[in-house]
PDB file of C-alpha atoms and ligand atoms in Angstrom:
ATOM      1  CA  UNK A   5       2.308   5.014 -13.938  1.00 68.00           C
ATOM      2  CA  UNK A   6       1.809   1.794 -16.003  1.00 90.00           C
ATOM      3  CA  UNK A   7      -0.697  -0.622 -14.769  1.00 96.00           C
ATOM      4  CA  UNK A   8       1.568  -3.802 -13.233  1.00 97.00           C
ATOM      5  CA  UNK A   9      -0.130  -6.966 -14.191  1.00 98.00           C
ATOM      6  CA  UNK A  10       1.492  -8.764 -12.379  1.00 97.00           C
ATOM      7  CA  UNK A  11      -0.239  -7.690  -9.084  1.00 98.00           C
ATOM      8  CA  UNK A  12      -2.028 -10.112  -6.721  1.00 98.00           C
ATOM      9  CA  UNK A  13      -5.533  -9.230  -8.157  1.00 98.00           C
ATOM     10  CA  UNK A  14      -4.754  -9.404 -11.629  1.00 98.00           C
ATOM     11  CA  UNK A  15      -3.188 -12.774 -10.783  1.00 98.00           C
ATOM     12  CA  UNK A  16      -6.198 -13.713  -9.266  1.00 98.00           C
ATOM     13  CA  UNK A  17      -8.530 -12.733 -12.319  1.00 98.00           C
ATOM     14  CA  UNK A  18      -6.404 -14.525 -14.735  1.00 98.00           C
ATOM     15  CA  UNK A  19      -7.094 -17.593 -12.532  1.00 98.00           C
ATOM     16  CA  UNK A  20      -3.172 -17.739 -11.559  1.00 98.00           C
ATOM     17  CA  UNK A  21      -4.350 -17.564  -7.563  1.00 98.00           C
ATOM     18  CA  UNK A  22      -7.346 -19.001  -5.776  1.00 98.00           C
ATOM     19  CA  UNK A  23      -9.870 -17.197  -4.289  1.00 98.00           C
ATOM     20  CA  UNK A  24     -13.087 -17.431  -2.458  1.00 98.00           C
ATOM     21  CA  UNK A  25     -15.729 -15.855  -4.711  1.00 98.00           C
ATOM     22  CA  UNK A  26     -18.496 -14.108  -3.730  1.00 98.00           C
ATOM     23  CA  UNK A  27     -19.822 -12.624  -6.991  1.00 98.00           C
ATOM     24  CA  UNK A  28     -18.812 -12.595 -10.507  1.00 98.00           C
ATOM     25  CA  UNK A  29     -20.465 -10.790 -13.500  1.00 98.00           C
ATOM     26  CA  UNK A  30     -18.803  -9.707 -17.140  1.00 98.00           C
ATOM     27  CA  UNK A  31     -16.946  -6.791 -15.219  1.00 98.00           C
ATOM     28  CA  UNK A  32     -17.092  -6.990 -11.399  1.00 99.00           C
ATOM     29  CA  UNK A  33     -15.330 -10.017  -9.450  1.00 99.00           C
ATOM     30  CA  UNK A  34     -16.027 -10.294  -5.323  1.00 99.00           C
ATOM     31  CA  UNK A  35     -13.792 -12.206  -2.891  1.00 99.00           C
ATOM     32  CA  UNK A  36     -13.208 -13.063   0.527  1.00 99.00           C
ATOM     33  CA  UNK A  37     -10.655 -10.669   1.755  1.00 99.00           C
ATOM     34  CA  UNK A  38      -7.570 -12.910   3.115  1.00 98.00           C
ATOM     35  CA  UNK A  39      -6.706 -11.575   6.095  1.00 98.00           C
ATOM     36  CA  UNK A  40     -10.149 -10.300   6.972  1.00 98.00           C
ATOM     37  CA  UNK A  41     -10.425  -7.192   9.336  1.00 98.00           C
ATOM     38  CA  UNK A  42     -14.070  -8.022  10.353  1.00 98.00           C
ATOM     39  CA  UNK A  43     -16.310 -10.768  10.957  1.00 98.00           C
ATOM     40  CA  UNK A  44     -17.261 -10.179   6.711  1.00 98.00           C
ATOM     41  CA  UNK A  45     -14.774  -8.371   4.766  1.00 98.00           C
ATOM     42  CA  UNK A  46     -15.334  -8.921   1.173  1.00 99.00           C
ATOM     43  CA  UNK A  47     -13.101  -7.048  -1.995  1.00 99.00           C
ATOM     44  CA  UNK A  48     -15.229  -6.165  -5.122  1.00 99.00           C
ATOM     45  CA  UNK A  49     -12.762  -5.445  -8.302  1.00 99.00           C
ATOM     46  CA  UNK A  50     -13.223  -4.388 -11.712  1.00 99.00           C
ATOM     47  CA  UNK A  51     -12.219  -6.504 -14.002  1.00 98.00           C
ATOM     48  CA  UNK A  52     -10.342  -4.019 -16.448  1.00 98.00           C
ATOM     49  CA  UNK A  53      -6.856  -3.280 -15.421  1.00 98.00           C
ATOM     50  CA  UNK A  54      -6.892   0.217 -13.295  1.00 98.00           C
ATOM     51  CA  UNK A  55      -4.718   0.537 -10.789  1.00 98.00           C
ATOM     52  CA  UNK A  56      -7.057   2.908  -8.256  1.00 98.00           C
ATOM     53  CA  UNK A  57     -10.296   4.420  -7.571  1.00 98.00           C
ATOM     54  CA  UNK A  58      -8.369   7.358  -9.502  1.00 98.00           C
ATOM     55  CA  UNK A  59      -7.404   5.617 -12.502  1.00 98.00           C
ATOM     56  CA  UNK A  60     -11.109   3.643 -12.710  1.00 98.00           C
ATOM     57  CA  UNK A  61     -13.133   7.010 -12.271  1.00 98.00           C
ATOM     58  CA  UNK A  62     -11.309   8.831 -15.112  1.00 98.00           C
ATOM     59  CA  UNK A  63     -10.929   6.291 -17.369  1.00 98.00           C
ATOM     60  CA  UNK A  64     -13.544   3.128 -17.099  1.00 98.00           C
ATOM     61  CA  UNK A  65     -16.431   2.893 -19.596  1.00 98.00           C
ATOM     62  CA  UNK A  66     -19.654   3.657 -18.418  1.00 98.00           C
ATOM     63  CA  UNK A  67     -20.727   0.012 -18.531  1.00 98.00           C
ATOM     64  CA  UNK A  68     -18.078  -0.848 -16.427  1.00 98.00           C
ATOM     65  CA  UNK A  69     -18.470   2.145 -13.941  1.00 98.00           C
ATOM     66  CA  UNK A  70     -22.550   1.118 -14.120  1.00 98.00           C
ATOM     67  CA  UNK A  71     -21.699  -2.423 -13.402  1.00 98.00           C
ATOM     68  CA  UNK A  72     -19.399  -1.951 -10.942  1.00 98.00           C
ATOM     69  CA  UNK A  73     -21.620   0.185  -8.675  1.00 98.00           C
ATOM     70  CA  UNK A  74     -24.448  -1.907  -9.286  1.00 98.00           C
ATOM     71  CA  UNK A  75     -22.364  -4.769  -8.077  1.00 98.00           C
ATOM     72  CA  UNK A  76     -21.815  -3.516  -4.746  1.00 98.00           C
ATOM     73  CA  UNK A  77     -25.595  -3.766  -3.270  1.00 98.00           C
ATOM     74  CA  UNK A  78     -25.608  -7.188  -5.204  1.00 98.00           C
ATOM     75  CA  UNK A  79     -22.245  -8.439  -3.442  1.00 99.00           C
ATOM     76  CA  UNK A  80     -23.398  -6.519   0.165  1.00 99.00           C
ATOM     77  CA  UNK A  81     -26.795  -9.021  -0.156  1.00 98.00           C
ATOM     78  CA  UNK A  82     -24.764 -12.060  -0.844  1.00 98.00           C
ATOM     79  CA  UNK A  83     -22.682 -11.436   1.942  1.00 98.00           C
ATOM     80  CA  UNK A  84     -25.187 -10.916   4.621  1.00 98.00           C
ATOM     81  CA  UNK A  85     -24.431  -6.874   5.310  1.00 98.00           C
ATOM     82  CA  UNK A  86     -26.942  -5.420   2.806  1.00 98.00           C
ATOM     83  CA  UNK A  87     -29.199  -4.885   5.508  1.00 98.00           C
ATOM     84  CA  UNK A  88     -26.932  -4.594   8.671  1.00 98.00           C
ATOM     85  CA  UNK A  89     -24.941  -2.517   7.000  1.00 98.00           C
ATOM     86  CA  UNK A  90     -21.337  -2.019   6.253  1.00 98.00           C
ATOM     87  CA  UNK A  91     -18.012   0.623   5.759  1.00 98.00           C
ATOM     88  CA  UNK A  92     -17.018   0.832   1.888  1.00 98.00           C
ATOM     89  CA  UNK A  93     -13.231   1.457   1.394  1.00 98.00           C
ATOM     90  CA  UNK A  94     -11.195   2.363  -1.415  1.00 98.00           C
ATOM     91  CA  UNK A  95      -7.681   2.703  -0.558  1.00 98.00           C
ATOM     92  CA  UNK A  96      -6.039   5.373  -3.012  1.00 98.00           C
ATOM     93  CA  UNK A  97      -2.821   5.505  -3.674  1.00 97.00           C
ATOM     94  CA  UNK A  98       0.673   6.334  -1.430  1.00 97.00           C
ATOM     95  CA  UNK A  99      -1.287   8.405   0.970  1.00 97.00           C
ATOM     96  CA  UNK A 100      -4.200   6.283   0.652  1.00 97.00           C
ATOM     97  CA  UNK A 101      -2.079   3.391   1.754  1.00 97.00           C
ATOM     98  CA  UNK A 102      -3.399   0.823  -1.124  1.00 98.00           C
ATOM     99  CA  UNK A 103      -1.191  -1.900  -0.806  1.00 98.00           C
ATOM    100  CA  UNK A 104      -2.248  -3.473  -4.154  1.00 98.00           C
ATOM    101  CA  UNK A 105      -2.355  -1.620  -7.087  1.00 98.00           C
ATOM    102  CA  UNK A 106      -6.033  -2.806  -8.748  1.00 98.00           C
ATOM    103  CA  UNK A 107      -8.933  -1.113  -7.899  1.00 98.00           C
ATOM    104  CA  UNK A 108     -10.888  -2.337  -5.134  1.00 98.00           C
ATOM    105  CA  UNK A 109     -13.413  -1.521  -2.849  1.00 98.00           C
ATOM    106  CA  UNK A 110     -13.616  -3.376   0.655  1.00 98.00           C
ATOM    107  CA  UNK A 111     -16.734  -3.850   2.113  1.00 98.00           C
ATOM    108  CA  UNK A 112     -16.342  -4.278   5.767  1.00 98.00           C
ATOM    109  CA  UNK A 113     -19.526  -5.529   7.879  1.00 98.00           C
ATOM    110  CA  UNK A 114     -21.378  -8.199  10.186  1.00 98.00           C
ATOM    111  CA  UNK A 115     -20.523  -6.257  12.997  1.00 98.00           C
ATOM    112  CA  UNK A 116     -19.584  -2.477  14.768  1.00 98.00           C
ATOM    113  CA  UNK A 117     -16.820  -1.262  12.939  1.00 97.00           C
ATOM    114  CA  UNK A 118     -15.974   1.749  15.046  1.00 95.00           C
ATOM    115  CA  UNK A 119     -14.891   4.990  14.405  1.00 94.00           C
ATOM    116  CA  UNK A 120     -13.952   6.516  11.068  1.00 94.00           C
ATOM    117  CA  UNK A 121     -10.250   6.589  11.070  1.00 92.00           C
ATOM    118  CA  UNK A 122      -7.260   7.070  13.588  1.00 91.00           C
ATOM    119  CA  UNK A 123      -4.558   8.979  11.867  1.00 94.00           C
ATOM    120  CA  UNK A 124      -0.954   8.217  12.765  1.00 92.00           C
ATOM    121  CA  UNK A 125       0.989  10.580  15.300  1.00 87.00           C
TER     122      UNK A 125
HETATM  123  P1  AMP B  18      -5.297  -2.259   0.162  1.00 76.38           P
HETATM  124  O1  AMP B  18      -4.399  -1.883   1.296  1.00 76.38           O
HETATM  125  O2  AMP B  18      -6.553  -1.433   0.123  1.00 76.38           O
HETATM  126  O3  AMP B  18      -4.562  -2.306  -1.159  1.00 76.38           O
HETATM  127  O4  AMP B  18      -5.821  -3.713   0.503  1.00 76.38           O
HETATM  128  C1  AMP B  18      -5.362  -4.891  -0.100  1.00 76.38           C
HETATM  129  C2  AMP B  18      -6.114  -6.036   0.531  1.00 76.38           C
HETATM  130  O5  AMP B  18      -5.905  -7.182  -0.254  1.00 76.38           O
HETATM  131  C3  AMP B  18      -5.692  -6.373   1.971  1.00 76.38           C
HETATM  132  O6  AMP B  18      -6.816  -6.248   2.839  1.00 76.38           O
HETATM  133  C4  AMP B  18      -5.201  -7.827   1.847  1.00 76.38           C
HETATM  134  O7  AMP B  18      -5.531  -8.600   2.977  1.00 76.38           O
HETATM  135  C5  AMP B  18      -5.930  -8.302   0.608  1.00 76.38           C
HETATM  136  N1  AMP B  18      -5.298  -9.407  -0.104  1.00 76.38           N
HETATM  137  C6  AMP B  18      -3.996  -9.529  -0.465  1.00 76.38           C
HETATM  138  N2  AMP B  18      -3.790 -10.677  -1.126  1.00 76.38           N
HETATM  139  C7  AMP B  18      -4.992 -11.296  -1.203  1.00 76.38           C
HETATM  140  C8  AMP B  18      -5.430 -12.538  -1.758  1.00 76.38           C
HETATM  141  N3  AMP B  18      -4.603 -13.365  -2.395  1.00 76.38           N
HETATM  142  N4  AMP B  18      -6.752 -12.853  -1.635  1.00 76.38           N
HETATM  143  C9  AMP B  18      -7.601 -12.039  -1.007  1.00 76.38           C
HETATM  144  N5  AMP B  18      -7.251 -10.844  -0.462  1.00 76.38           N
HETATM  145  C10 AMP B  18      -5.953 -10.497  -0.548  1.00 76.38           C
END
């Protein structure tokens, strides 16, 4: 599947959308999450266009795979959670249930978050 560029995220890196920035390097860009699901909930994206954790692991350069990792202790610190600790998400496709189709990882902290995952019925 073709990578839509016209997705929320890629809207947001071309500087089409606002968004509350929490990091930024050459490859990696952090943000607020909108509709946050904990007290911090912050998104860290690549900023080459792959649509999922899929997609960026088989075909990212290893600068960008290095940077993005690195990005995520760098972006946990910022936020507050580095030490408290956090959940790290990546939503992966239909059964995945990503909603947008650009690679992100949530990082979900400053408080509990509970248990792993409830499945549906
Ligand atoms: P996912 O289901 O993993 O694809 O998650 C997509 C996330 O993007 C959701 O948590 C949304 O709240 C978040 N989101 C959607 N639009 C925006 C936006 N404009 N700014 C920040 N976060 C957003």
């Amino acid at each position: 599947m073709a990578y839509d560029t016209n997705n929320i995220f890629a809207k947001i890196l071309r500087g089409e959308i606002p968004n509350q920035t929490v990091y930024e390097d050459d490859h990696v860009l952090a943000f607020r999450d909108i509709h946050p699901k904990a007290k911090v909930h912050v998104l860290v994206i690549p900023k080459g266009a792959y649509e999922s954790y899929e997609d960026f692991s088989a075909k990212a350069s290893d600068a960008e795979i290095v940077a993005f990792t690195r990005a995520i202790a760098k972006v946990s610190k910022l936020a507050g959670i580095g030490v408290t600790g956090y959940r790290a998400i990546a939503n992966t496709g239909a059964d995945g249930m990503q909603e947008v189709p650009h690679f992100h990882i949530h990082l979900l902290g400053g408080q509990r978050i509970g248990g792993m995952i409830t499945l549906p019925e």
